[in-house]
Coordinates of C-alpha atoms in Angstrom, one line a residue:
X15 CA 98.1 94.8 82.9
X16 CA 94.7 95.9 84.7
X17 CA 95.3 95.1 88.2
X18 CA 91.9 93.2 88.2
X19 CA 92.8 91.2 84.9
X20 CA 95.9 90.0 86.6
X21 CA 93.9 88.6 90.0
X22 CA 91.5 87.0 87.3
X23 CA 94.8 85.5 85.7
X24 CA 95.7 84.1 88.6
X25 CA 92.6 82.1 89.2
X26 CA 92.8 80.1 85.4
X27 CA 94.4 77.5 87.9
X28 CA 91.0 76.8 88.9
X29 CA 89.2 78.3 86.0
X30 CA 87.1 74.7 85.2
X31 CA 86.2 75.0 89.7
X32 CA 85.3 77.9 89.5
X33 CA 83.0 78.0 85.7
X34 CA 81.4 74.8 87.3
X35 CA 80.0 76.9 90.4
X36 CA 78.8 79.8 87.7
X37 CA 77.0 77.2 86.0
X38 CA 75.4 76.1 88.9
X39 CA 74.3 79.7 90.4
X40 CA 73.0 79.8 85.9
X41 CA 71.3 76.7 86.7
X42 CA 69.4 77.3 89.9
X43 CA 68.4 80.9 88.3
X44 CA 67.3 79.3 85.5
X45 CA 65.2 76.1 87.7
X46 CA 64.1 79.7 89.8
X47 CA 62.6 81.1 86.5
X48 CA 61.0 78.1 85.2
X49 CA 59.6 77.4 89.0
X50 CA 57.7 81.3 89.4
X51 CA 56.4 81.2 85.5
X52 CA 54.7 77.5 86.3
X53 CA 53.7 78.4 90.1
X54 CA 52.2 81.9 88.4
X55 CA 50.6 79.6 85.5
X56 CA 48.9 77.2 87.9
X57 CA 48.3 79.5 90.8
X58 CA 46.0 81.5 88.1
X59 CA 44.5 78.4 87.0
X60 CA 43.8 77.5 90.3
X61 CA 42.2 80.7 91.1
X62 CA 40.4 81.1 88.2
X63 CA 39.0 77.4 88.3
X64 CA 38.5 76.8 91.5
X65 CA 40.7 73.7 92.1
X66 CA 44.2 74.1 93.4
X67 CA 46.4 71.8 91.3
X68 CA 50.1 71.1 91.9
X69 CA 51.9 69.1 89.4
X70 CA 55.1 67.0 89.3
X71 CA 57.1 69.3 87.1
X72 CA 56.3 72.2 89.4
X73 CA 57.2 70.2 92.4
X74 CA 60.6 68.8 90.5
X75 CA 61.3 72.6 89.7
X76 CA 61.1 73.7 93.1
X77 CA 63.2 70.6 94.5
X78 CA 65.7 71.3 91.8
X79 CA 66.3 75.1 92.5
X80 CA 66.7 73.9 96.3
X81 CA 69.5 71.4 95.5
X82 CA 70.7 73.5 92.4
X83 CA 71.6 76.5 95.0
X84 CA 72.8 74.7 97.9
X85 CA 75.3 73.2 95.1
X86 CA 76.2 76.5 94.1
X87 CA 77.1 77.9 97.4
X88 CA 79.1 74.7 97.8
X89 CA 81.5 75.1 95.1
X90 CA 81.3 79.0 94.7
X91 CA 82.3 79.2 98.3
X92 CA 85.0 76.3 98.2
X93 CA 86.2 77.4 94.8
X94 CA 86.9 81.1 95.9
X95 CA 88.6 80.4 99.0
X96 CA 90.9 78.6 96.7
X97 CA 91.5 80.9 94.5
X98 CA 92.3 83.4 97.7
X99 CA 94.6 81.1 98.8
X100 CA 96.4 81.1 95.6
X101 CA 96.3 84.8 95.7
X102 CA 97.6 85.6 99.3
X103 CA 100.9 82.7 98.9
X104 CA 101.6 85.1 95.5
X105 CA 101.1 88.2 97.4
X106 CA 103.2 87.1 100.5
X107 CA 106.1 85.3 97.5
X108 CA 106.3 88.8 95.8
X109 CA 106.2 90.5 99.1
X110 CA 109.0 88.2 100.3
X111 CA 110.9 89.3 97.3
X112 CA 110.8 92.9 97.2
X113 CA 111.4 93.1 100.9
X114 CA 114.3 91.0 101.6
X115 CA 115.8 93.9 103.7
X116 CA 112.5 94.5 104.8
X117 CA 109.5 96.4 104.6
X118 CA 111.9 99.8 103.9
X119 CA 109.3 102.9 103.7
X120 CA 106.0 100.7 103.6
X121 CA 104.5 100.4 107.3
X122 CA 103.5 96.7 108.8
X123 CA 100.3 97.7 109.2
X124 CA 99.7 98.7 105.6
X125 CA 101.1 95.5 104.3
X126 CA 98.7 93.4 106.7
X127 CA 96.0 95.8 105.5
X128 CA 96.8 94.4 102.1
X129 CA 97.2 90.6 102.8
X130 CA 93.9 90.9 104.4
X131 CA 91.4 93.6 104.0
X132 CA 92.7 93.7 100.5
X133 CA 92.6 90.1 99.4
X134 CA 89.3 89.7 101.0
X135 CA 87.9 91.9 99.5
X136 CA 88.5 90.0 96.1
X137 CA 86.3 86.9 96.5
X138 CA 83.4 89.5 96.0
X139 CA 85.1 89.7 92.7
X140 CA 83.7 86.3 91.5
X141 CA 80.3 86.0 94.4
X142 CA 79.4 88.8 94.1
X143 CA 80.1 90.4 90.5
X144 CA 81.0 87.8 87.8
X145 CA 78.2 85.4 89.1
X146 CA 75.5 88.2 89.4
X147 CA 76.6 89.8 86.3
X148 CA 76.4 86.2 84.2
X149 CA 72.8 85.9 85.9
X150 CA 71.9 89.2 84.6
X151 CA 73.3 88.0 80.8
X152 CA 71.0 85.0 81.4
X153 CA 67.6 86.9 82.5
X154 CA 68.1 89.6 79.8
X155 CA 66.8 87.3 76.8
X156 CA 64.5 84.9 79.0
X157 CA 63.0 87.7 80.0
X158 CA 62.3 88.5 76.4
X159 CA 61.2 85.4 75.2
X160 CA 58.9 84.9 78.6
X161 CA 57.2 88.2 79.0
X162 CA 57.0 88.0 74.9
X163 CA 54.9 84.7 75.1
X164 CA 53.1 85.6 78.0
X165 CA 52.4 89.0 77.5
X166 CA 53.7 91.7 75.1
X167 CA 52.8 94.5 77.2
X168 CA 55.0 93.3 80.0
X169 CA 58.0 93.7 77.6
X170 CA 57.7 97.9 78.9
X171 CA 58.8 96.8 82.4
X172 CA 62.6 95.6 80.6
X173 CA 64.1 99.3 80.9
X174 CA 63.3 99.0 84.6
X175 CA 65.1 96.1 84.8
X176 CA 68.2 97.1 82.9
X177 CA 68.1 100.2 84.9
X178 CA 68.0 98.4 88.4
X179 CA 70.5 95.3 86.6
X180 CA 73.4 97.4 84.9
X181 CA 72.8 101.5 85.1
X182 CA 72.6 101.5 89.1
X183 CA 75.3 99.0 89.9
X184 CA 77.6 101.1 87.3
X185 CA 77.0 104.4 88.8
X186 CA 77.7 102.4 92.5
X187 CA 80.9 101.1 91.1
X188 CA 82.0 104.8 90.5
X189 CA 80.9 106.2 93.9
X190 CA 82.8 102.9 96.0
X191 CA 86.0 103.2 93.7
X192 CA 86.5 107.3 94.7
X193 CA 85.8 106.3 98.6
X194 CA 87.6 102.8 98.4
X195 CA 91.1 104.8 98.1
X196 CA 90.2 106.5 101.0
X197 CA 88.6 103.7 103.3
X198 CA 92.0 101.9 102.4
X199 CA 94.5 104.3 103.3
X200 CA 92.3 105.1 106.6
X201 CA 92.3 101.3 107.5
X202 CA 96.1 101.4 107.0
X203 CA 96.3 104.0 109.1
X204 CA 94.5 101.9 111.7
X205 CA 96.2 99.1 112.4
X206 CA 99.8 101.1 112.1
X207 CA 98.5 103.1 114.6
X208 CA 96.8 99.8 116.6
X209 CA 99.8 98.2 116.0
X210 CA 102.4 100.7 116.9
X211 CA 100.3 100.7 120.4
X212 CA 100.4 97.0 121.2
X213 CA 103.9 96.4 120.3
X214 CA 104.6 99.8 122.3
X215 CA 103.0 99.2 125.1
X216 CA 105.3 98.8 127.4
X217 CA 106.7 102.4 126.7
X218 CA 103.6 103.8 126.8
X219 CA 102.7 102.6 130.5
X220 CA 105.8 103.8 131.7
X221 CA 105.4 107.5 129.8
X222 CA 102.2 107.0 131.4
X223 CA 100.9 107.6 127.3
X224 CA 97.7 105.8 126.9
X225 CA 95.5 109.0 126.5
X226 CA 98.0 110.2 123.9
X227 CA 98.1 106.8 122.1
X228 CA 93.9 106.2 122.4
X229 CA 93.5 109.5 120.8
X230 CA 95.3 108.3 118.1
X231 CA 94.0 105.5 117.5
X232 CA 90.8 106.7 118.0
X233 CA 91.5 109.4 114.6
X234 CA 92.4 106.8 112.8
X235 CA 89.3 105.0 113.5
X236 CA 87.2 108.2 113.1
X237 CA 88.5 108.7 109.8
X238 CA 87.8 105.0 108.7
X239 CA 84.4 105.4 110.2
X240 CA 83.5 108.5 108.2
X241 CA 84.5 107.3 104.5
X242 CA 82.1 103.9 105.9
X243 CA 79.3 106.5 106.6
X244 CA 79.9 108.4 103.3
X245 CA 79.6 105.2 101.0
X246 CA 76.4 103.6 102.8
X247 CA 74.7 106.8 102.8
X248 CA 75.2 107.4 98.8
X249 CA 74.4 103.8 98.5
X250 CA 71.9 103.4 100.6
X251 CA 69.6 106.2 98.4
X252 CA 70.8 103.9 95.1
X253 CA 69.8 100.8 97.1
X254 CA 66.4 102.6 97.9
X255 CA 65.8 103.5 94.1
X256 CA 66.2 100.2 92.5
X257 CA 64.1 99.0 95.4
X258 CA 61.2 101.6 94.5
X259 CA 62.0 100.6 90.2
X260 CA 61.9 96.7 90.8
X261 CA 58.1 97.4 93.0
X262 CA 57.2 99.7 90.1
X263 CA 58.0 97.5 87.4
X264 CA 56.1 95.1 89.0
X265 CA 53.2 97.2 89.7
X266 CA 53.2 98.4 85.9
X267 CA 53.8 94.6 84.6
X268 CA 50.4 93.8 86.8
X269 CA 48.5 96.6 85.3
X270 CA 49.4 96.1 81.6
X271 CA 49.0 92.4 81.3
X272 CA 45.5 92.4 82.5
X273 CA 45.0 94.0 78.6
X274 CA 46.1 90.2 77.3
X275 CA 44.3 88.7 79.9
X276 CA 44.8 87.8 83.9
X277 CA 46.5 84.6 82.9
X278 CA 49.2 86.4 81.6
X279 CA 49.7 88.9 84.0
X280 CA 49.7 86.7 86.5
X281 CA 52.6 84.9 85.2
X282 CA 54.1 87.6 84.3
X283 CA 54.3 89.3 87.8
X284 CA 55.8 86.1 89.1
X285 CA 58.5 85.6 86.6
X286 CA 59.0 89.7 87.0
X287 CA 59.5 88.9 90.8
X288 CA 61.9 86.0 90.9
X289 CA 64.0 88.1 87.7
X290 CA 63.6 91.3 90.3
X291 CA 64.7 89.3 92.9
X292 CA 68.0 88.0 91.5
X293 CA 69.5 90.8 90.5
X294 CA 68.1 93.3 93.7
X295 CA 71.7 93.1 95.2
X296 CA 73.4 94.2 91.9
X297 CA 73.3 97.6 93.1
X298 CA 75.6 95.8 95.6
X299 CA 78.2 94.5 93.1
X300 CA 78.7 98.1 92.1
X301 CA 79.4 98.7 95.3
X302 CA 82.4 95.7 95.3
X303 CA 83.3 96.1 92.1
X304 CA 84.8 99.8 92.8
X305 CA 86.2 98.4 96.2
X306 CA 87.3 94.9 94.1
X307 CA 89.2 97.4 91.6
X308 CA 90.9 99.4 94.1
X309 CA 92.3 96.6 96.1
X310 CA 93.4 94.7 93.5
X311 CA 95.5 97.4 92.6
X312 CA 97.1 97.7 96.2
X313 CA 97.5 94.0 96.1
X314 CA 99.3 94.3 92.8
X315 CA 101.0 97.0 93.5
X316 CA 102.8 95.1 96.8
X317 CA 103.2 91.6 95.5
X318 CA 104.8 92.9 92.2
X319 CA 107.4 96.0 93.5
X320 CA 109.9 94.0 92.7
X321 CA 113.5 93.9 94.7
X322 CA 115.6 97.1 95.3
X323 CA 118.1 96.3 93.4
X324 CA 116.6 94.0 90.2
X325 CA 118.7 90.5 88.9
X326 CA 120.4 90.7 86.0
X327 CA 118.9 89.9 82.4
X328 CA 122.5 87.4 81.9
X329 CA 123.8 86.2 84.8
X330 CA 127.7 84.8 85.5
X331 CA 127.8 81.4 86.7
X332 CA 127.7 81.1 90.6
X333 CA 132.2 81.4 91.6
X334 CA 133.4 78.3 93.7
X335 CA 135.5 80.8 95.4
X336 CA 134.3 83.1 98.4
X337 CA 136.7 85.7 98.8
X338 CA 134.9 89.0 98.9
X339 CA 136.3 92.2 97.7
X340 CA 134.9 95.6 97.8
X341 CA 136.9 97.8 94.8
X342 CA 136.4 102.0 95.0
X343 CA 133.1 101.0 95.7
X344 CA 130.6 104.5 96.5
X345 CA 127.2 104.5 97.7
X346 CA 124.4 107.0 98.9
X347 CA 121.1 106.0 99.5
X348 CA 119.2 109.1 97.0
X349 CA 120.7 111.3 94.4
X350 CA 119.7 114.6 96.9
X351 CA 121.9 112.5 99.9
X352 CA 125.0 112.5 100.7
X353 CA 127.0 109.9 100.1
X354 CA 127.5 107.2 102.9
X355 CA 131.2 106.2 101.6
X356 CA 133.0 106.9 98.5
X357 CA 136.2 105.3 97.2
X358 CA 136.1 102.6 99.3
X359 CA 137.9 99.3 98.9
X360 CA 137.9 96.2 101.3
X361 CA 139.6 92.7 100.8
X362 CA 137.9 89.6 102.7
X363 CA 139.6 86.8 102.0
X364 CA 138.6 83.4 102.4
X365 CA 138.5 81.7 105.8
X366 CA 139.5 85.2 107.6
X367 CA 137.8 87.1 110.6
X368 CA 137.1 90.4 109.9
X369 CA 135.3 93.5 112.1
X370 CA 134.4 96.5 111.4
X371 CA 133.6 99.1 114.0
X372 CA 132.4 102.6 114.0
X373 CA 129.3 104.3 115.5
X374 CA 125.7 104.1 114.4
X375 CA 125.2 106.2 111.2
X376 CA 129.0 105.6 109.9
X377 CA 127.5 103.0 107.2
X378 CA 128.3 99.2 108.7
X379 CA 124.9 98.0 108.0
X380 CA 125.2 99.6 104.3
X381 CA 128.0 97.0 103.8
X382 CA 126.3 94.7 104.9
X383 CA 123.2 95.7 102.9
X384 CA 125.7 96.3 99.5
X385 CA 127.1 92.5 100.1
X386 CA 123.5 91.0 100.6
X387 CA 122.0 92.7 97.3
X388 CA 119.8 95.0 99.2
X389 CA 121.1 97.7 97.9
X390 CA 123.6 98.4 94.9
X391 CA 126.7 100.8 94.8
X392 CA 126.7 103.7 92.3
X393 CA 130.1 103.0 91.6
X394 CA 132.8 100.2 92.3
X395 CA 132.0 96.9 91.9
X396 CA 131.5 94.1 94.9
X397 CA 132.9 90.9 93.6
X398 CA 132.4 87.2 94.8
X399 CA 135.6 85.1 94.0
X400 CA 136.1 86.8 90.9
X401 CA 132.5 87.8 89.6
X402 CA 130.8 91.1 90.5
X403 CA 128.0 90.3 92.1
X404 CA 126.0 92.7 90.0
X405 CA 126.4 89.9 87.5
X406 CA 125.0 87.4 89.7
X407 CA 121.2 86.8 91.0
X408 CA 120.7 87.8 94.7
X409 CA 119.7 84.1 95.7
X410 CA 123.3 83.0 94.4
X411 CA 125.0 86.0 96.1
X412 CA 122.9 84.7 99.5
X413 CA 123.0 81.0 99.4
X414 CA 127.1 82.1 99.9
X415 CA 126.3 83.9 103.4
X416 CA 124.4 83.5 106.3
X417 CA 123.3 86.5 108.0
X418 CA 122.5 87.2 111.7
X419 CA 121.4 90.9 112.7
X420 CA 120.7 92.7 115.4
X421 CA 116.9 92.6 115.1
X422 CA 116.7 88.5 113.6
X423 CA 113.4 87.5 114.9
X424 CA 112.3 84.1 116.5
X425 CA 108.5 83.3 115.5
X426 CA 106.5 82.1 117.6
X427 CA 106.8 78.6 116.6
X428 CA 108.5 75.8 118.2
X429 CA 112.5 75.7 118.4
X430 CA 112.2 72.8 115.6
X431 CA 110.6 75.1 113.0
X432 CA 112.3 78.0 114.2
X433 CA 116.0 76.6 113.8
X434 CA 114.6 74.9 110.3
X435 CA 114.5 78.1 108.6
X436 CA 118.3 77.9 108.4
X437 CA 118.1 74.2 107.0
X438 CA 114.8 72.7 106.0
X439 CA 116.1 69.6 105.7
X440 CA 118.5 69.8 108.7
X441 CA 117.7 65.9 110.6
X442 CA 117.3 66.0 114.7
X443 CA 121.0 65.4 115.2
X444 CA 122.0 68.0 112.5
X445 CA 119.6 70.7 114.7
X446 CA 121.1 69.4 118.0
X447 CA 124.8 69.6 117.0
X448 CA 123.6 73.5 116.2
X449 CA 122.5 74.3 119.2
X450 CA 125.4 72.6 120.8
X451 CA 127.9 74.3 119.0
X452 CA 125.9 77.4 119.9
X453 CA 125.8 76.3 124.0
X454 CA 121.8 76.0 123.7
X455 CA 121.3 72.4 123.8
X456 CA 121.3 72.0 127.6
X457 CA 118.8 74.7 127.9
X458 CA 116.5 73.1 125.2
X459 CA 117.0 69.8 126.9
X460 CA 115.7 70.8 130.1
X461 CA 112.2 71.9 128.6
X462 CA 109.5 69.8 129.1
X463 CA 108.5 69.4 125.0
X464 CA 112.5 69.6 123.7
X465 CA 113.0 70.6 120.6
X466 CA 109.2 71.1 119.5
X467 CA 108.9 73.5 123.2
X468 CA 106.9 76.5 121.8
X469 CA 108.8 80.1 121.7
X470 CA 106.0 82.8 122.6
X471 CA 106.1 86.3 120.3
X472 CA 109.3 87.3 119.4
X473 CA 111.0 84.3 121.5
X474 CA 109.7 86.1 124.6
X475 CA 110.1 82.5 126.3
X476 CA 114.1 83.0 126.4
X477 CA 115.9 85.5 128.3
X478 CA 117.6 87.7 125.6
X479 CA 121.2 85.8 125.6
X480 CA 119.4 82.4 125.0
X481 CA 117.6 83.9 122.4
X482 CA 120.6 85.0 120.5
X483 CA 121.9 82.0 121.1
X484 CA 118.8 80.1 118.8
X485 CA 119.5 82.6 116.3
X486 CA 122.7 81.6 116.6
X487 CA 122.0 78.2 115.9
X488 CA 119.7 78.9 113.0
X489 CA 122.2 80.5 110.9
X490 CA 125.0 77.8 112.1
X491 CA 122.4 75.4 110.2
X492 CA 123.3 77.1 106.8
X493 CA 126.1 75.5 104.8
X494 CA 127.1 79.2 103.4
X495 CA 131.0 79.7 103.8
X496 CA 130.5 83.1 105.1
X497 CA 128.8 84.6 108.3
X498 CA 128.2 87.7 108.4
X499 CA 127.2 89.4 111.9
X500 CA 125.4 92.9 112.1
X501 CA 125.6 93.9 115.5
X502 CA 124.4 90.7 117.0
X503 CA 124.7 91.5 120.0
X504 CA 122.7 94.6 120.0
X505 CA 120.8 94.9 123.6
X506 CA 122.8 92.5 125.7
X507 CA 124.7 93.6 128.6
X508 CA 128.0 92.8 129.0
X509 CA 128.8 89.6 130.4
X510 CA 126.3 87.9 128.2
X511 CA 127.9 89.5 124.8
X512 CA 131.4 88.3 126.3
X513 CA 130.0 84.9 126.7
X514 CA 128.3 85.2 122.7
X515 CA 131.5 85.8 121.4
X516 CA 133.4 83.2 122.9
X517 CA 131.0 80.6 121.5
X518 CA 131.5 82.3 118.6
X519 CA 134.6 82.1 118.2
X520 CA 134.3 77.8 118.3
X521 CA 131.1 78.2 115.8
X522 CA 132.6 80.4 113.0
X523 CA 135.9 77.9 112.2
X524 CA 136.6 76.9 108.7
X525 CA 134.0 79.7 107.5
X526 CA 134.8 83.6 106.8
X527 CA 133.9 86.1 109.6
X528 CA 132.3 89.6 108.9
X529 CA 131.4 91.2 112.6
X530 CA 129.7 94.6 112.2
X531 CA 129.6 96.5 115.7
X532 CA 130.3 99.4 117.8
X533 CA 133.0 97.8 119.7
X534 CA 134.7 94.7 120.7
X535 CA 134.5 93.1 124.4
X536 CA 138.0 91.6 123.7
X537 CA 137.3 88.1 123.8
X538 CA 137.0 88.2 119.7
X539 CA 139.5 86.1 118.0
X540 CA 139.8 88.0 114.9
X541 CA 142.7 88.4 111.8
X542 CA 141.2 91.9 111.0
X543 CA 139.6 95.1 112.5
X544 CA 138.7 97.9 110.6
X545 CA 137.2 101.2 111.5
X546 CA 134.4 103.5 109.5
X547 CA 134.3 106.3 110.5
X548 CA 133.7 109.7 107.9
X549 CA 133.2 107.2 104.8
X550 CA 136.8 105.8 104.9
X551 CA 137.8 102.5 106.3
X552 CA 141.2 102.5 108.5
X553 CA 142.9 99.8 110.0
X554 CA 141.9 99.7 114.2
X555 CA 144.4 98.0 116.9
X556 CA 144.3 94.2 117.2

C-alpha cells in the first residue's frame, strides 16, 4: 500500500472530524467569494454613483467568513492533532513490536527523527494539502460561472490560475520529494550525533573531546543546513513566479473587462483577488506534499518492520509446563557469519537454577535472545513443556519468563510506575512485598514522596546497587515461572554483586533460574553451572 494511503487509512477513525473541518475551510472560501464579488459590485456602484452603500447581505457575508474561518482553524487544528496522536501510538505499537530486542541496526536518533520530525510533518498532509487542494476543486467552476456572468473576457485569466493552483505546486512536490530523502537522513544524522554527545558526555570531558565531538555535530548540522538552503532557494523562484502570474492575471482581468464595462471588471478583479489569494500558498503544498510523501514512508517503513523472528500463521496452544529444552539447536546471526554454536542441546527443568558462564562473545546473550524469540535457530528446535516455541507466538513464549539484563533501564518516572511495568495491576502491598523481597523497601521508605519519589534519567537518583535492586523488584512483580538473568550484575563492584545474589537467592524460590555471566562470586545457590566456551556447552564445577 502507498505509504501515504496507509496514514490517510489511519485517520477514517476520525474521517466525519476531520470532513467537517474541510467543509468549514469550503465554507469560509465560499462566504470569502461571495463577500469580494458583492464588496466589488457595490464598491463600483458606489464609485460610479456617488453614494457609498453597504448592505446587510454584504455585511452578513463578511461576519460569516470571520466566524466560518475561526471555525475552521478550530476543528482543522483539533482534528489533526488527533489524528497525529493516533498516528504516533501506532508508530511507537509497531516500533514496540519489531524491536523487542531493541532498536538492533537502526540508531535512537533516527527513530526519534521518525516519531517526531516525521509525524509532524504529516498534519501538513490534511492543512495544508487536502484542504487547499479541495478549495482549489471548489474555485475552479465558481470561477467559471462568476467571471462567465460578470465578464467573459475575464474567463482568459483561468490558465493563470490553474498554473499558479496545480502546475506549480506539482513541479514543487517533485523538487521537495528528491531533497526530503536527503534533509531526512541529514536530520537523523543530527540528533545521533547530538545525542551520542549528551549521553557521552561524561567521556568526552575526561578525553578532553569536545572540539572532536562539536565538529561533528556541527557536519551533521552543515549538511542539514545545506539540503534547507537548496529547497528554499528552488522554491523560493517557484514561489516568486506564481506571485508575478497571480499579479498578472489580475492586471490582465482589469484590462479585458473594461471591454464589458467597468462594472464587471471591477467585480471581477475582486473575485480574481480573493480566488488568487486562496490558493497563493499552493505552491507551498507542493512543497509538503513531497516532504508529506517521504515521511510517510519512513514512518511506515518503522512502525510496520515487523519482529525478527515473525509469529506463526497456526499456533500450538500455550504448555502448562515450563521446562525448557534446547535440542541440537545451531545458530549464526547471517548466512556469510560464522556460526555462534552448533549442535547444542540444554535441559532446564522446572523449578532448577541454572548458570551459564563464559566470556563476552561466547553466545550467552544469544541464548537468551533464542529463548525470548528475538531471534530464531537455523536448526534444532527450543521447546516449552513440550511445544517448540516456533509454534508458539512470542507473547506466549514471554508471558512464561521474566527477564532482567544487564542494561534494563529505570525511566524517569516515579518508583510506582517504574515497578508497574512488571505488573500493571500489582496493588501497594503487592509492590511493597517486591521491593522487600528485593531488600529495597527500607530505602524507598526513607524518601520523602515513598513509592511515587521520582527516579531522575536512567534512575540516576540510586546508587547503581539500589538500582538493580528496583529492577529487581520489577521483574519479581511478574507472575512468569522463569527468571531469566543476563548479566545483571554487569558494572557493580564486588561486594554489592555478592550482596545481589544473596537476595537473589530468597527471591528466585519456587521459580526456574537462568543466570547468564562471566563468573560467579560464590554466594549463588545454584543446581547447575554450565560453561560456553567455542560453541559447546560443558559442565563447570559446583
Amino acid at each position: 500500500m502507498n505509504p501515504v494511503t496507509k496514514i490517510l487509512r489511519l485517520w477514517q477513525v476520525h474521517f466525519w472530524y476531520l470532513a467537517f473541518g474541510a467543509l468549514l475551510a469550503l465554507a469560509a472560501l465560499a462566504a470569502g467569494i461571495v463577500l469580494m464579488q458583492n464588496a466589488g459590485r457595490y464598491t463600483a456602484i458606489s464609485v460610479l454613483g456617488g453614494v457609498l452603500l453597504v448592505p446587510l447581505a454584504l455585511q452578513m457575508a463578511g461576519v460569516a467568513r470571520v466566524v466560518l474561518r475561526y471555525l475552521e482553524r478550530l476543528v482543522t487544528h483539533d482534528a489533526m492533532f488527533r489524528a497525529l496522536g493516533g498516528v504516533r501510538v501506532w508508530f511507537f505499537t509497531g516500533l514496540a513490536h519489531s524491536a523487542a530486542g531493541g532498536l538492533g541496526m537502526r540508531r535512537a536518533g533516527d527513530a526519534l527523527a521518525r516519531l517526531v520530525n516525521d509525524v509532524e510533518a504529516l498534519d501538513g498532509l490534511y492543512l495544508r494539502i487536502i484542504v487547499p487542494g479541495l478549495s482549489v476543486l471548489m474555485l475552479l467552476p465558481i470561477l467559471l460561472v462568476v467571471l462567465r456572468h460578470e465578464s467573459a473576457w475575464a474567463l482568459l485569466v483561468l490558465p493563470l490560475f490553474v498554473v499558479v493552483a496545480v502546475v506549480l505546486p506539482w513541479r514543487a512536490a517533485k523538487l521537495a520529494g528528491d531533497n526530503a530523502r536527503r534533509a531526512s537522513l541529514a536530520m537523523a544524522g543530527l540528533r545521533n550525533a547530538a545525542l551520542d554527545a549528551l549521553s557521552g558526555l561524561r567521556e568526552v570531558k575526561i578525553f578532553a573531546a569536545e572540539g572532536r565531538m562539536l565538529a561533528m555535530v556541527q557536519a551533521r548540522e552543515s549538511a542539514v543546513l545545506a539540503a534547507q538552503r537548496e529547497l528554499a532557494s528552488r522554491i523560493s523562484r517557484l514561489n516568486v513566479t506564481g506571485f508575478l502570474l497571480a499579479q498578472t492575471g489580475i492586471l490582465l482581468a482589469l484590462l479585458v473587462g473594461f471591454i464589458s464595462g467597468p462594472l464587471a471588471a471591477v467585480v471581477a478583479v475582486f473575485v480574481l483577488t480573493a480566488a488568487f489569494e486562496a490558493v497563493s500558498a499552493m505552491p507551498r503544498a507542493g512543497v509538503l506534499l513531497g516532504q508529506s510523501q517521504v515521511a510517510a514512508a519512513r514512518v511506515v517503513e518503522a512502525a510496520e518492520a515487523g519482529p525478527a523472528v515473525a509469529d506463526p500463521v497456526k499456533s500450538e496452544p500455550t504448555p502448562a509446563g515450563h521446562a525448557v529444552s534446547f535440542e541440537h539447536v545451531s545458530f549464526r546471526y547471517a548466512d556469510d557469519l560464522p556460526f555462534v554454536f552448533e549442535n547444542l542441546s540444554l535441559q532446564l527443568p522446572a523449578g532448577s537454577r541454572t548458570a551459564i558462564l563464559g566470556p563476552s562473545g561466547a553466545g550467552k546473550s544469544t541464548i537468551a535472545a533464542l529463548l525470548l524469540k528475538l531471534a530464531a535457530p537455523q536448526s534444532g528446535k527450543i521447546k516449552l513443556g513440550a511445544v517448540d516455541i516456533a509454534a508458539l507466538p512470542a507473547e506466549a513464549v514471554r508471558s512464561k519468563i521474566a527477564y532482567l539484563s544487564q542494561s534494563t533501564h529505570l525511566f524517569a518516572d516515579s518508583i510506582r510506575n517504574n515497578l508497574l511495568l512488571g505488573d500493571p495491576s500489582a496493588d501497594e502491598a503487592q509492590l511493597w512485598a517486591a521491593l522487600e523481597t528485593a531488600q529495597l523497601a527500607d530505602t524507598v521508605q526513607a524518601l520523602p514522596e515513598g513509592l511515587d519519589s521520582w527516579l531522575g534519567e536512567g534512575g540516576n537518583t540510586l546508587s547503581g546497587g539500589q538500582g538493580r535492586r528496583l529492577a529487581l523488584a520489577r521483574t519479581l512483580l511478574s507472575s512468569a515461572p522463569i527468571l531469566l538473568l543476563d548479566e545483571p550484575c554487569a558494572g557493580l563492584d564486588a561486594a554489592t554483586e555478592m550482596a545481589f545474589f544473596e537476595t537473589l537467592n530468597q527471591a528466585a524460590k519456587g521459580r526456574t533460574l537462568v543466570l547468564i555471566a562471566h563468573r560467579l562470586t560464590g554466594v549463588e545457590k545454584l543446581d547447575r553451572i554450565w560453561r560456553l566456551a567455542g560453541g559447546s556447552l560443558v559442565p563447570a564445577a559446583n
